[in-house]
Coordinates of C-alpha atoms in Angstrom, one line a residue:
M1 CA 87.9 -103.5 97.7
L2 CA 87.5 -102.1 100.9
K3 CA 87.1 -98.0 100.5
K4 CA 86.3 -98.6 104.9
A5 CA 86.8 -101.0 106.0
R6 CA 84.0 -101.2 109.0
K7 CA 83.2 -104.4 111.1
P8 CA 80.1 -105.1 114.3
L9 CA 80.4 -103.8 117.1
A10 CA 78.8 -106.3 119.1
V11 CA 78.5 -104.0 122.6
L12 CA 75.3 -102.2 120.5
S13 CA 74.2 -104.4 118.7
V14 CA 70.5 -105.6 120.1
I15 CA 69.2 -102.5 120.9
F16 CA 70.6 -100.2 117.5
L17 CA 69.0 -103.2 115.2
M18 CA 65.5 -102.4 117.3
S19 CA 65.8 -98.7 116.5
A20 CA 67.3 -99.1 112.5
L21 CA 68.4 -96.1 113.7
L22 CA 71.5 -95.1 116.3
L23 CA 74.1 -96.7 113.2
A24 CA 76.5 -94.8 112.5
C25 CA 79.9 -94.2 110.6
G26 CA 82.7 -97.0 110.9
N27 CA 85.5 -94.3 111.5
N28 CA 88.6 -95.2 113.6
N29 CA 86.2 -94.9 117.0
G30 CA 84.8 -98.2 116.3
Q31 CA 81.3 -96.9 115.3
T32 CA 80.2 -100.0 111.5
E33 CA 78.0 -100.6 109.1
S34 CA 75.7 -104.0 110.1
G35 CA 74.6 -106.5 107.6
N36 CA 77.1 -109.7 107.7
A37 CA 75.2 -112.6 107.1
A38 CA 77.3 -115.2 109.7
N39 CA 77.6 -112.8 112.9
T40 CA 74.5 -110.9 114.7
A41 CA 75.9 -108.2 114.9
T42 CA 74.9 -104.4 114.0
G43 CA 76.5 -101.4 113.2
A44 CA 76.7 -99.3 109.9
A45 CA 77.5 -96.3 108.2
A46 CA 76.0 -92.3 108.0
T47 CA 79.2 -91.1 106.7
T48 CA 79.0 -90.6 102.1
A49 CA 80.5 -93.0 100.6
P50 CA 82.4 -93.2 97.6
S51 CA 79.9 -92.7 94.6
P52 CA 80.3 -96.0 92.5
E53 CA 77.3 -95.3 89.5
A54 CA 75.6 -97.7 86.6
S55 CA 77.5 -97.9 83.8
G56 CA 74.1 -98.6 81.3
N57 CA 76.3 -100.5 78.4
T58 CA 74.1 -100.3 75.4
D59 CA 74.2 -103.5 74.1
T60 CA 73.0 -105.3 77.4
A61 CA 70.4 -102.8 78.2
A62 CA 68.9 -103.5 74.8
A63 CA 69.0 -107.3 76.6
G64 CA 67.5 -106.1 80.1
T65 CA 70.5 -105.2 82.2
Q66 CA 73.2 -103.2 82.8
S67 CA 76.1 -102.9 84.5
Y68 CA 75.9 -101.7 88.0
T69 CA 80.0 -101.0 89.7
D70 CA 78.5 -101.2 93.6
Y71 CA 80.0 -99.9 97.0
M72 CA 82.4 -102.2 97.4
D73 CA 83.2 -102.4 94.2
H74 CA 81.9 -105.8 92.5
T75 CA 80.8 -104.6 89.0
V76 CA 77.5 -107.2 88.3
E77 CA 75.1 -107.7 85.9
I78 CA 72.1 -106.8 87.2
P79 CA 68.4 -106.3 85.2
V80 CA 67.1 -102.8 84.3
N81 CA 63.8 -103.2 85.7
P82 CA 63.9 -105.6 88.5
E83 CA 60.7 -107.4 89.5
R84 CA 61.5 -109.8 93.1
I85 CA 63.7 -107.3 95.3
V86 CA 65.3 -108.8 98.2
Y87 CA 66.4 -105.9 100.4
S88 CA 68.7 -106.2 103.3
G89 CA 69.2 -102.9 105.1
E90 CA 67.8 -100.9 106.8
T91 CA 66.6 -97.6 105.4
Y92 CA 63.0 -100.2 103.5
G93 CA 61.6 -96.9 103.4
D94 CA 63.6 -95.7 100.5
L95 CA 61.3 -98.5 98.4
I96 CA 58.6 -97.5 100.3
A97 CA 58.9 -94.0 99.1
L98 CA 59.3 -94.8 95.1
G99 CA 56.2 -97.2 95.4
V100 CA 57.8 -100.5 95.6
Q101 CA 57.5 -103.8 97.4
A102 CA 59.7 -106.0 98.6
V103 CA 59.7 -109.8 97.9
G104 CA 61.3 -110.5 101.3
Y105 CA 63.2 -108.3 104.0
P106 CA 64.6 -108.1 107.6
L107 CA 61.2 -107.9 109.3
S108 CA 63.0 -107.5 113.1
M109 CA 64.1 -104.2 111.1
G110 CA 61.2 -102.7 109.9
E111 CA 59.2 -103.2 113.9
G112 CA 57.5 -99.9 114.3
Q113 CA 58.9 -98.5 112.2
I114 CA 57.2 -95.2 109.7
F115 CA 56.2 -97.6 107.5
E116 CA 55.7 -101.3 108.8
D117 CA 52.2 -101.6 107.7
K118 CA 53.3 -101.6 104.4
L119 CA 55.1 -104.5 104.9
A120 CA 52.5 -106.7 104.3
G121 CA 53.5 -109.5 102.2
V122 CA 56.5 -109.3 102.1
E123 CA 58.8 -112.4 103.7
D124 CA 60.9 -112.5 105.8
V125 CA 64.1 -113.1 105.3
G126 CA 65.6 -112.7 108.9
F127 CA 68.9 -111.2 110.2
P128 CA 71.7 -112.0 109.7
I129 CA 70.4 -112.9 106.3
N130 CA 68.5 -116.6 105.8
L131 CA 70.5 -117.9 102.5
E132 CA 67.3 -121.2 102.1
K133 CA 64.6 -118.9 101.9
T134 CA 66.2 -116.5 99.5
L135 CA 67.2 -118.6 97.0
E136 CA 63.4 -119.7 98.2
L137 CA 62.1 -116.0 96.7
Q138 CA 63.8 -116.8 93.5
P139 CA 65.2 -112.5 93.2
D140 CA 65.9 -111.3 90.2
L141 CA 68.0 -109.2 92.2
I142 CA 69.3 -109.2 96.1
I143 CA 70.3 -105.5 98.3
Y144 CA 72.2 -105.9 101.1
A145 CA 73.5 -103.7 103.1
G146 CA 76.8 -105.2 104.9
T147 CA 79.9 -105.5 103.7
D148 CA 81.5 -109.5 103.7
E149 CA 82.9 -110.5 101.3
A150 CA 81.5 -114.2 102.4
D151 CA 78.0 -113.4 102.4
F152 CA 78.0 -111.3 99.2
E153 CA 79.5 -114.7 97.2
A154 CA 77.2 -116.3 98.6
L155 CA 74.0 -114.5 97.9
S156 CA 75.2 -114.0 93.7
K157 CA 75.0 -117.5 93.2
I158 CA 71.2 -116.6 94.5
A159 CA 71.1 -113.6 92.1
P160 CA 72.6 -110.6 90.9
T161 CA 73.3 -109.2 95.1
I162 CA 74.2 -105.4 95.4
I163 CA 76.1 -104.1 98.3
F164 CA 74.4 -100.9 99.2
N165 CA 75.5 -98.1 101.6
T166 CA 72.6 -98.1 103.5
F167 CA 74.0 -95.1 105.9
G168 CA 74.5 -92.8 102.9
P169 CA 72.5 -89.8 103.0
L170 CA 69.6 -89.7 101.6
E171 CA 69.5 -88.2 98.0
E172 CA 73.0 -90.7 96.7
R173 CA 71.1 -93.2 98.3
M174 CA 67.1 -92.5 95.9
T175 CA 69.6 -91.4 93.5
K176 CA 71.3 -94.8 92.8
L177 CA 68.3 -96.9 94.3
G178 CA 66.3 -94.9 91.4
V179 CA 69.2 -96.7 88.5
L180 CA 69.3 -99.9 90.9
L181 CA 65.1 -100.9 90.5
G182 CA 64.4 -98.5 87.1
K183 CA 62.7 -95.8 89.1
K184 CA 65.3 -92.7 87.8
Q185 CA 62.4 -90.9 87.3
E186 CA 60.0 -91.6 90.6
A187 CA 64.0 -90.7 92.7
A188 CA 64.1 -87.6 90.9
D189 CA 60.6 -86.7 91.2
W190 CA 60.5 -87.6 95.2
L191 CA 63.5 -85.8 95.6
A192 CA 62.6 -82.7 93.9
Q193 CA 58.9 -82.7 96.9
Y194 CA 60.7 -83.8 99.4
K195 CA 62.7 -80.5 98.8
T196 CA 59.6 -78.4 98.6
S197 CA 58.4 -80.5 102.5
E198 CA 61.8 -79.4 103.4
T199 CA 62.4 -75.6 102.7
A200 CA 57.7 -75.5 103.4
M201 CA 58.8 -75.9 106.9
W202 CA 60.9 -74.6 107.5
E203 CA 59.1 -71.8 106.6
Q204 CA 56.3 -72.5 108.7
L205 CA 58.7 -72.6 112.2
K206 CA 60.4 -70.1 111.4
A207 CA 57.3 -67.6 111.7
A208 CA 56.5 -69.6 114.4
G209 CA 59.5 -68.7 116.0
I210 CA 62.6 -70.4 115.4
K211 CA 65.3 -68.0 115.1
E212 CA 68.0 -67.1 112.4
G213 CA 70.5 -69.5 113.8
E214 CA 69.7 -71.5 116.4
T215 CA 71.2 -74.5 117.6
A216 CA 69.0 -77.9 118.5
S217 CA 70.7 -81.2 119.8
V218 CA 69.2 -84.5 119.4
F219 CA 70.4 -87.6 122.4
T220 CA 69.3 -91.1 123.3
Y221 CA 71.1 -93.5 126.0
Y222 CA 71.5 -97.1 125.5
P223 CA 71.2 -99.9 128.5
G224 CA 74.3 -99.5 130.5
D225 CA 73.5 -95.7 131.9
R226 CA 75.0 -94.7 128.6
L227 CA 74.2 -90.5 127.0
F228 CA 74.3 -90.8 123.2
V229 CA 74.7 -87.0 121.0
M230 CA 73.1 -88.1 117.9
A231 CA 75.0 -86.3 114.6
A232 CA 75.2 -88.0 110.9
T233 CA 72.2 -90.1 111.7
G234 CA 68.5 -90.0 112.3
L235 CA 66.4 -86.8 113.3
S236 CA 69.6 -85.2 113.6
Q237 CA 70.1 -85.4 109.8
V238 CA 66.0 -83.9 109.2
L239 CA 67.3 -80.3 111.4
Y240 CA 70.6 -80.0 110.4
G241 CA 68.9 -80.1 106.6
E242 CA 69.7 -76.5 104.5
G243 CA 67.2 -73.9 106.7
G244 CA 67.7 -75.8 109.4
F245 CA 68.6 -75.6 112.9
K246 CA 72.7 -75.6 112.7
A247 CA 74.8 -78.0 115.9
P248 CA 76.3 -77.0 118.4
A249 CA 80.2 -76.8 117.8
P250 CA 81.1 -80.2 118.7
I251 CA 78.6 -82.1 117.4
Q252 CA 79.4 -80.3 114.2
T253 CA 82.9 -81.2 114.3
L254 CA 81.0 -85.2 114.1
L255 CA 79.5 -84.3 111.3
D256 CA 82.5 -83.0 110.1
E257 CA 84.5 -86.3 110.9
G258 CA 81.3 -88.3 109.1
T259 CA 80.1 -89.6 112.5
G260 CA 76.6 -91.2 113.1
F261 CA 76.4 -91.3 116.6
Q262 CA 78.7 -90.2 120.0
E263 CA 78.8 -91.4 123.4
I264 CA 78.8 -88.2 126.5
S265 CA 78.3 -88.4 129.9
M266 CA 76.9 -85.9 131.2
E267 CA 79.2 -83.6 133.0
V268 CA 79.4 -82.1 129.6
I269 CA 76.3 -82.4 128.1
S270 CA 76.7 -78.4 128.2
Q271 CA 78.8 -78.0 125.8
Y272 CA 76.7 -80.5 123.6
A273 CA 73.5 -79.2 124.1
G274 CA 72.1 -76.4 121.4
D275 CA 68.9 -74.5 122.2
R276 CA 66.1 -76.2 121.2
I277 CA 66.4 -80.4 122.4
F278 CA 65.3 -83.6 120.7
V279 CA 65.1 -86.6 122.8
L280 CA 64.7 -89.8 122.1
T281 CA 62.6 -91.7 124.4
P282 CA 64.5 -95.9 123.5
V283 CA 63.4 -99.2 123.4
A284 CA 65.1 -100.2 126.6
D285 CA 63.3 -99.8 130.0
E286 CA 66.5 -99.6 131.5
A287 CA 67.6 -97.7 129.8
K288 CA 64.3 -95.3 129.7
Q289 CA 65.0 -95.4 133.8
S290 CA 68.4 -94.0 132.9
T291 CA 66.1 -91.1 130.6
D292 CA 64.7 -90.4 133.4
T293 CA 67.5 -89.9 136.2
M294 CA 68.8 -87.4 133.2
I295 CA 65.5 -85.3 133.3
Q296 CA 65.3 -84.7 137.1
S297 CA 69.4 -83.9 138.0
E298 CA 70.4 -80.8 138.2
I299 CA 73.4 -81.0 135.2
W300 CA 70.0 -81.4 133.2
K301 CA 67.4 -78.0 134.6
S302 CA 70.7 -75.8 134.3
L303 CA 70.3 -76.0 130.3
P304 CA 69.0 -73.2 128.8
A305 CA 66.5 -74.7 126.1
V306 CA 65.2 -76.3 129.9
K307 CA 65.0 -73.8 131.5
N308 CA 63.2 -72.3 128.6
G309 CA 60.9 -75.0 127.3
Y310 CA 62.8 -76.1 124.5
V311 CA 63.1 -79.7 125.4
Y312 CA 60.6 -81.8 123.2
T313 CA 60.9 -86.0 122.7
Q314 CA 60.0 -88.5 120.2
D315 CA 60.0 -92.0 120.3
I316 CA 63.7 -93.6 118.6
M317 CA 62.0 -95.7 116.4
K318 CA 60.0 -93.0 114.5
T319 CA 62.9 -90.6 113.9
S320 CA 64.5 -93.2 111.5
A321 CA 66.8 -92.0 108.1
D322 CA 64.6 -93.6 105.6
A323 CA 62.8 -91.7 102.8
S324 CA 60.0 -92.4 104.3
T325 CA 60.1 -91.7 108.2
R326 CA 62.5 -88.3 106.6
E327 CA 59.1 -87.1 104.7
W328 CA 56.7 -88.4 107.7
L329 CA 59.0 -86.2 110.1
L330 CA 58.7 -82.8 108.2
T331 CA 54.8 -83.3 109.0
E332 CA 55.7 -84.1 112.4
L333 CA 58.7 -81.5 113.3
P334 CA 56.4 -78.8 113.2
R335 CA 53.2 -80.8 115.8
L336 CA 55.4 -81.3 118.0
M337 CA 57.1 -78.3 118.0
G338 CA 53.4 -76.7 118.9
G339 CA 54.5 -74.8 115.1
K340 CA 51.6 -76.5 113.2

């Protein structure tokens, strides 16, 4: 019972998997969620998913299980307090924020991430997920970001499997993971602390000179000289949070549509450029060269943010949407913008 059809976008797969950031809404522009165990292509959703809720049946809860209806409308009996979790999705930092370590995870997704040093002892289940390795780990719960029914059926033969929208909003993800992992209070506490820290960060930045109503934009390049503006994913989710920057009108349209990112041309970049600009340093050398060419161009130099010295660069690998990275960014942004 697919709520929103999504399919891999192969041409974007390699760099987007490496960065675990340029993963976006699967809508009619063809940008979609990853995780098909039979396909190495990847994409992802950055929309607000429908809100499947765990329904704790008192009889089964007494026996240590609960019914949970997942993102794809599968109702599954899962452990109330799982102990051996295999997590195949881009936002592993969510688990770390809740004090949970999985027994298995696609380690390639964690390379270069803020939480990479927290992966010691976690077994690599590969991407696409390796069924034999997963079976070997004897999980009691599998949390999987893919939406392919064949994958779900195969994984379900190993252990209770939940299809999880790893690119839903932060609060939604953490709340649902609190249910799935037996960490409801920890999730509530983390979200409350995050909100407090987020408010404090914006107060700090405004005291340092950011004006009410200022706009911001995030740009990055992909190999093939392809320029993208970021919307409902990664760093933008922090910048456009409550109390933060406003989005320029074209980006706000993308946010309203739930679009994660949009390819644009240099000729229209001025329409998307805000009062502040953040440039994400790409992984691939070709994309780095495109970035260098952009910042040397007359179009770029003519942008108000560039003229005012309000341009900031950050490693794309350090701007993912997971909870651990989001938490880190709350201290990194003031440093990056000179407001610490």
